[in-house]
Each structure stands twice: as C-alpha cells, then as structure tokens.
C-alpha cells in the first residue's frame, strides 16, 4: 500500500496519508487538510469500481431511453389512429350532408315548379321562394368546422414534440453505444 508524505500547512509537521484518505488531521496542531489526488493516485480496484459504476449508469440510461422511445411511439400510434378515425367520421358526415343538400335542392325546384304551375304564381315570386329554400339548406348544413387538412394538422402538432423526444432519446442511446455520453 502506497503512503504519501505531506507537510501540514499550519505547522509544517509531516503527515502520512493513506491512498483511501480524502482528508487528514495533523497530530501536532489538529489542523485538518484536504488531500487532492490526481487520477494516477487512484488505486486499481477504485478505478475498476468507478468504471463498473459508469458502465451501469450507461446501461440504465440506455434502457430508460429505449422504454421512453417505445412509449412515445405508442402515443404517436394512438394519435394516428384518432386522426384516421376522425377523418373517416368526417367523410361519413360529408356523404350524409350531400344527400340532405340534394334533397333540399330537389324540394326547392319542386316547390318553385308547383308555385309556377298549379297556383299560377308569377315567376318573380316563385324563384325567390326556391332561393329561400336553398339558403335554408345552407343554414341547416352549415359550413364544415373541420376539414381533413385541419384534422391532419392538429395530429401533426400533437406528434411533433413526441418526435423530438424520440430523437433526443435516440441520441442518448447512440452516445451510450459509441461511448460519447456526456
């Protein structure tokens, strides 16, 4: 076992320091001093223990990042499924609105023709009545609140931070694999 000899900063007495000591107290003046060591002063078993701890830390970081990536990918998959479901529901309502719109148009034309023919209503009155029915159709059907593009944009906005997290965790895994962890 290697023993270092140092001098006390207070009284100048010789201090014997063991390799495992990080501080020493002078036997004469009772002054405490910290022992600074370079890497070359660390014993081989201590170096091996430090390497094992560092290796275990890298393995833990890598495993945590792998689990995080799995979770984020699962979240992205759920967002994609929700997006696709919302788009399918939107397409279903579009076809219903199309049928309802065609019905209003046919009723408007039929009312206009009936008013013109059966009741001898003048054209200047019958056409505005048909137009009013078409306006009502627009009110009942209303403008679409969401389109496929807005649904896709909302989903992309939800996925963007998850994709950034995946990239960050992938960088951690890569640094563990190639020994460049910081």
mmCIF file of C-alpha atoms in Angstrom:
data_model
loop_
_atom_site.group_PDB
_atom_site.id
_atom_site.type_symbol
_atom_site.label_atom_id
_atom_site.label_comp_id
_atom_site.label_asym_id
_atom_site.label_seq_id
_atom_site.Cartn_x
_atom_site.Cartn_y
_atom_site.Cartn_z
ATOM 1 C CA UNK A 1 0.000 0.000 0.000
ATOM 2 C CA UNK A 2 1.368 3.376 -1.035
ATOM 3 C CA UNK A 3 1.632 6.072 1.671
ATOM 4 C CA UNK A 4 2.148 9.726 0.765
ATOM 5 C CA UNK A 5 4.082 12.113 2.967
ATOM 6 C CA UNK A 6 2.789 15.663 3.035
ATOM 7 C CA UNK A 7 3.572 18.692 5.173
ATOM 8 C CA UNK A 8 0.967 20.375 7.391
ATOM 9 C CA UNK A 9 0.065 23.810 6.055
ATOM 10 C CA UNK A 10 -0.253 25.224 9.596
ATOM 11 C CA UNK A 11 2.795 23.897 11.493
ATOM 12 C CA UNK A 12 4.935 22.145 8.850
ATOM 13 C CA UNK A 13 4.774 18.713 10.518
ATOM 14 C CA UNK A 14 4.964 15.612 8.322
ATOM 15 C CA UNK A 15 1.620 13.979 7.577
ATOM 16 C CA UNK A 16 1.329 10.375 6.386
ATOM 17 C CA UNK A 17 -1.644 9.943 4.033
ATOM 18 C CA UNK A 18 -3.101 6.571 3.026
ATOM 19 C CA UNK A 19 -4.446 6.149 -0.535
ATOM 20 C CA UNK A 20 -8.036 5.844 0.755
ATOM 21 C CA UNK A 21 -7.967 9.107 2.768
ATOM 22 C CA UNK A 22 -9.543 12.262 1.420
ATOM 23 C CA UNK A 23 -8.592 14.428 4.416
ATOM 24 C CA UNK A 24 -6.027 14.253 7.227
ATOM 25 C CA UNK A 25 -5.756 15.824 10.701
ATOM 26 C CA UNK A 26 -2.327 16.946 11.931
ATOM 27 C CA UNK A 27 -1.232 15.172 15.133
ATOM 28 C CA UNK A 28 0.503 18.352 16.441
ATOM 29 C CA UNK A 29 -1.748 21.321 15.665
ATOM 30 C CA UNK A 30 -5.033 19.440 14.975
ATOM 31 C CA UNK A 31 -5.435 21.306 11.672
ATOM 32 C CA UNK A 32 -7.473 19.446 9.050
ATOM 33 C CA UNK A 33 -6.342 19.376 5.444
ATOM 34 C CA UNK A 34 -7.982 18.012 2.306
ATOM 35 C CA UNK A 35 -5.965 15.626 0.195
ATOM 36 C CA UNK A 36 -6.177 16.355 -3.514
ATOM 37 C CA UNK A 37 -5.450 13.459 -5.805
ATOM 38 C CA UNK A 38 -4.889 13.095 -9.491
ATOM 39 C CA UNK A 39 -6.242 10.143 -11.442
ATOM 40 C CA UNK A 40 -2.886 8.397 -11.220
ATOM 41 C CA UNK A 41 -3.203 8.288 -7.413
ATOM 42 C CA UNK A 42 -6.426 6.254 -7.560
ATOM 43 C CA UNK A 43 -5.869 2.575 -6.847
ATOM 44 C CA UNK A 44 -6.659 -0.063 -9.465
ATOM 45 C CA UNK A 45 -9.649 -1.511 -7.524
ATOM 46 C CA UNK A 46 -11.070 2.011 -7.171
ATOM 47 C CA UNK A 47 -10.613 2.614 -10.883
ATOM 48 C CA UNK A 48 -12.356 -0.673 -11.692
ATOM 49 C CA UNK A 49 -15.226 0.206 -9.354
ATOM 50 C CA UNK A 50 -15.591 3.625 -10.972
ATOM 51 C CA UNK A 51 -15.652 2.027 -14.438
ATOM 52 C CA UNK A 52 -18.269 -0.500 -13.325
ATOM 53 C CA UNK A 53 -20.440 2.307 -11.893
ATOM 54 C CA UNK A 54 -20.092 4.333 -15.088
ATOM 55 C CA UNK A 55 -20.948 1.282 -17.189
ATOM 56 C CA UNK A 56 -24.025 0.554 -15.048
ATOM 57 C CA UNK A 57 -25.112 4.182 -15.392
ATOM 58 C CA UNK A 58 -24.790 3.981 -19.187
ATOM 59 C CA UNK A 59 -26.817 0.774 -19.273
ATOM 60 C CA UNK A 60 -29.535 2.349 -17.106
ATOM 61 C CA UNK A 61 -29.632 5.478 -19.295
ATOM 62 C CA UNK A 62 -29.883 3.342 -22.421
ATOM 63 C CA UNK A 63 -32.692 1.172 -21.023
ATOM 64 C CA UNK A 64 -34.652 4.219 -19.809
ATOM 65 C CA UNK A 65 -34.316 5.840 -23.231
ATOM 66 C CA UNK A 66 -35.419 2.661 -25.006
ATOM 67 C CA UNK A 67 -38.540 2.494 -22.801
ATOM 68 C CA UNK A 68 -39.247 6.169 -23.401
ATOM 69 C CA UNK A 69 -38.996 5.708 -27.172
ATOM 70 C CA UNK A 70 -41.426 2.774 -27.011
ATOM 71 C CA UNK A 71 -43.889 4.884 -25.011
ATOM 72 C CA UNK A 72 -43.596 7.874 -27.382
ATOM 73 C CA UNK A 73 -44.039 5.638 -30.441
ATOM 74 C CA UNK A 74 -47.142 4.134 -28.831
ATOM 75 C CA UNK A 75 -48.503 7.640 -28.203
ATOM 76 C CA UNK A 76 -47.849 8.585 -31.836
ATOM 77 C CA UNK A 77 -49.661 5.445 -33.000
ATOM 78 C CA UNK A 78 -52.690 6.395 -30.861
ATOM 79 C CA UNK A 79 -52.684 9.916 -32.326
ATOM 80 C CA UNK A 80 -52.578 8.470 -35.873
ATOM 81 C CA UNK A 81 -55.472 6.116 -35.095
ATOM 82 C CA UNK A 82 -57.505 9.005 -33.652
ATOM 83 C CA UNK A 83 -56.714 11.130 -36.717
ATOM 84 C CA UNK A 84 -57.791 8.370 -39.097
ATOM 85 C CA UNK A 85 -60.979 7.768 -37.098
ATOM 86 C CA UNK A 86 -61.844 11.487 -37.176
ATOM 87 C CA UNK A 87 -61.242 11.652 -40.941
ATOM 88 C CA UNK A 88 -63.484 8.626 -41.530
ATOM 89 C CA UNK A 89 -66.215 10.185 -39.382
ATOM 90 C CA UNK A 90 -65.867 13.434 -41.341
ATOM 91 C CA UNK A 91 -66.182 11.593 -44.650
ATOM 92 C CA UNK A 92 -69.323 9.834 -43.348
ATOM 93 C CA UNK A 93 -70.955 13.147 -42.442
ATOM 94 C CA UNK A 94 -69.981 14.598 -45.824
ATOM 95 C CA UNK A 95 -71.951 11.919 -47.650
ATOM 96 C CA UNK A 96 -74.978 12.489 -45.389
ATOM 97 C CA UNK A 97 -74.754 16.231 -45.956
ATOM 98 C CA UNK A 98 -74.539 15.638 -49.685
ATOM 99 C CA UNK A 99 -77.760 13.605 -49.648
ATOM 100 C CA UNK A 100 -79.501 16.189 -47.473
ATOM 101 C CA UNK A 101 -78.328 19.021 -49.741
ATOM 102 C CA UNK A 102 -79.623 17.221 -52.826
ATOM 103 C CA UNK A 103 -82.956 16.719 -51.070
ATOM 104 C CA UNK A 104 -83.245 20.441 -50.272
ATOM 105 C CA UNK A 105 -82.365 21.312 -53.864
ATOM 106 C CA UNK A 106 -84.994 18.962 -55.279
ATOM 107 C CA UNK A 107 -87.628 20.254 -52.852
ATOM 108 C CA UNK A 108 -86.753 23.827 -53.795
ATOM 109 C CA UNK A 109 -87.113 23.066 -57.508
ATOM 110 C CA UNK A 110 -90.330 21.156 -56.906
ATOM 111 C CA UNK A 111 -91.864 23.993 -54.829
ATOM 112 C CA UNK A 112 -90.861 26.526 -57.457
ATOM 113 C CA UNK A 113 -92.477 24.441 -60.245
ATOM 114 C CA UNK A 114 -95.616 23.814 -58.194
ATOM 115 C CA UNK A 115 -95.974 27.511 -57.404
ATOM 116 C CA UNK A 116 -95.476 28.394 -61.040
ATOM 117 C CA UNK A 117 -97.799 25.782 -62.489
ATOM 118 C CA UNK A 118 -100.538 24.948 -60.030
ATOM 119 C CA UNK A 119 -101.125 28.275 -58.393
ATOM 120 C CA UNK A 120 -100.172 30.494 -61.300
ATOM 121 C CA UNK A 121 -97.790 32.339 -59.029
ATOM 122 C CA UNK A 122 -95.719 34.770 -61.039
ATOM 123 C CA UNK A 123 -92.136 33.907 -61.749
ATOM 124 C CA UNK A 124 -90.864 36.929 -59.803
ATOM 125 C CA UNK A 125 -92.347 35.371 -56.615
ATOM 126 C CA UNK A 126 -91.663 31.660 -57.209
ATOM 127 C CA UNK A 127 -87.916 31.993 -57.858
ATOM 128 C CA UNK A 128 -87.222 33.859 -54.586
ATOM 129 C CA UNK A 129 -89.142 31.165 -52.662
ATOM 130 C CA UNK A 130 -86.904 28.495 -54.200
ATOM 131 C CA UNK A 131 -83.878 30.634 -53.403
ATOM 132 C CA UNK A 132 -85.005 30.926 -49.774
ATOM 133 C CA UNK A 133 -85.202 27.128 -49.587
ATOM 134 C CA UNK A 134 -81.641 26.915 -50.903
ATOM 135 C CA UNK A 135 -80.481 29.437 -48.279
ATOM 136 C CA UNK A 136 -82.171 27.363 -45.575
ATOM 137 C CA UNK A 137 -80.320 24.356 -46.889
ATOM 138 C CA UNK A 138 -77.050 26.233 -46.390
ATOM 139 C CA UNK A 139 -78.059 27.233 -42.870
ATOM 140 C CA UNK A 140 -79.019 23.695 -41.857
ATOM 141 C CA UNK A 141 -75.999 22.089 -43.413
ATOM 142 C CA UNK A 142 -73.697 24.917 -42.342
ATOM 143 C CA UNK A 143 -70.041 25.281 -43.158
ATOM 144 C CA UNK A 144 -67.822 22.411 -42.160
ATOM 145 C CA UNK A 145 -65.928 23.141 -38.992
ATOM 146 C CA UNK A 146 -63.104 20.750 -39.717
ATOM 147 C CA UNK A 147 -61.540 19.518 -42.880
ATOM 148 C CA UNK A 148 -59.192 16.618 -43.440
ATOM 149 C CA UNK A 149 -56.302 19.097 -43.556
ATOM 150 C CA UNK A 150 -57.150 20.633 -40.174
ATOM 151 C CA UNK A 151 -57.525 17.201 -38.586
ATOM 152 C CA UNK A 152 -54.152 16.134 -40.023
ATOM 153 C CA UNK A 153 -52.541 19.426 -38.909
ATOM 154 C CA UNK A 154 -53.810 19.005 -35.339
ATOM 155 C CA UNK A 155 -52.447 15.452 -35.260
ATOM 156 C CA UNK A 156 -49.083 16.607 -36.631
ATOM 157 C CA UNK A 157 -48.920 19.311 -33.956
ATOM 158 C CA UNK A 158 -49.507 16.677 -31.263
ATOM 159 C CA UNK A 159 -46.867 14.357 -32.746
ATOM 160 C CA UNK A 160 -44.097 16.955 -33.240
ATOM 161 C CA UNK A 161 -42.966 17.163 -29.587
ATOM 162 C CA UNK A 162 -43.120 13.375 -29.287
ATOM 163 C CA UNK A 163 -40.899 13.000 -32.355
ATOM 164 C CA UNK A 164 -38.434 15.499 -30.837
ATOM 165 C CA UNK A 165 -38.330 13.431 -27.653
ATOM 166 C CA UNK A 166 -37.730 10.264 -29.683
ATOM 167 C CA UNK A 167 -34.794 11.960 -31.434
ATOM 168 C CA UNK A 168 -33.378 13.128 -28.083
ATOM 169 C CA UNK A 169 -33.609 9.640 -26.570
ATOM 170 C CA UNK A 170 -32.137 8.080 -29.714
ATOM 171 C CA UNK A 171 -29.159 10.429 -29.327
ATOM 172 C CA UNK A 172 -28.759 9.208 -25.737
ATOM 173 C CA UNK A 173 -28.798 5.582 -26.932
ATOM 174 C CA UNK A 174 -26.282 6.381 -29.649
ATOM 175 C CA UNK A 175 -23.987 8.127 -27.162
ATOM 176 C CA UNK A 176 -24.160 5.074 -24.877
ATOM 177 C CA UNK A 177 -23.389 2.753 -27.769
ATOM 178 C CA UNK A 178 -20.444 4.797 -29.056
ATOM 179 C CA UNK A 179 -19.098 5.964 -25.687
ATOM 180 C CA UNK A 180 -19.708 9.663 -26.170
ATOM 181 C CA UNK A 181 -22.125 10.116 -23.259
ATOM 182 C CA UNK A 182 -21.877 13.448 -21.548
#
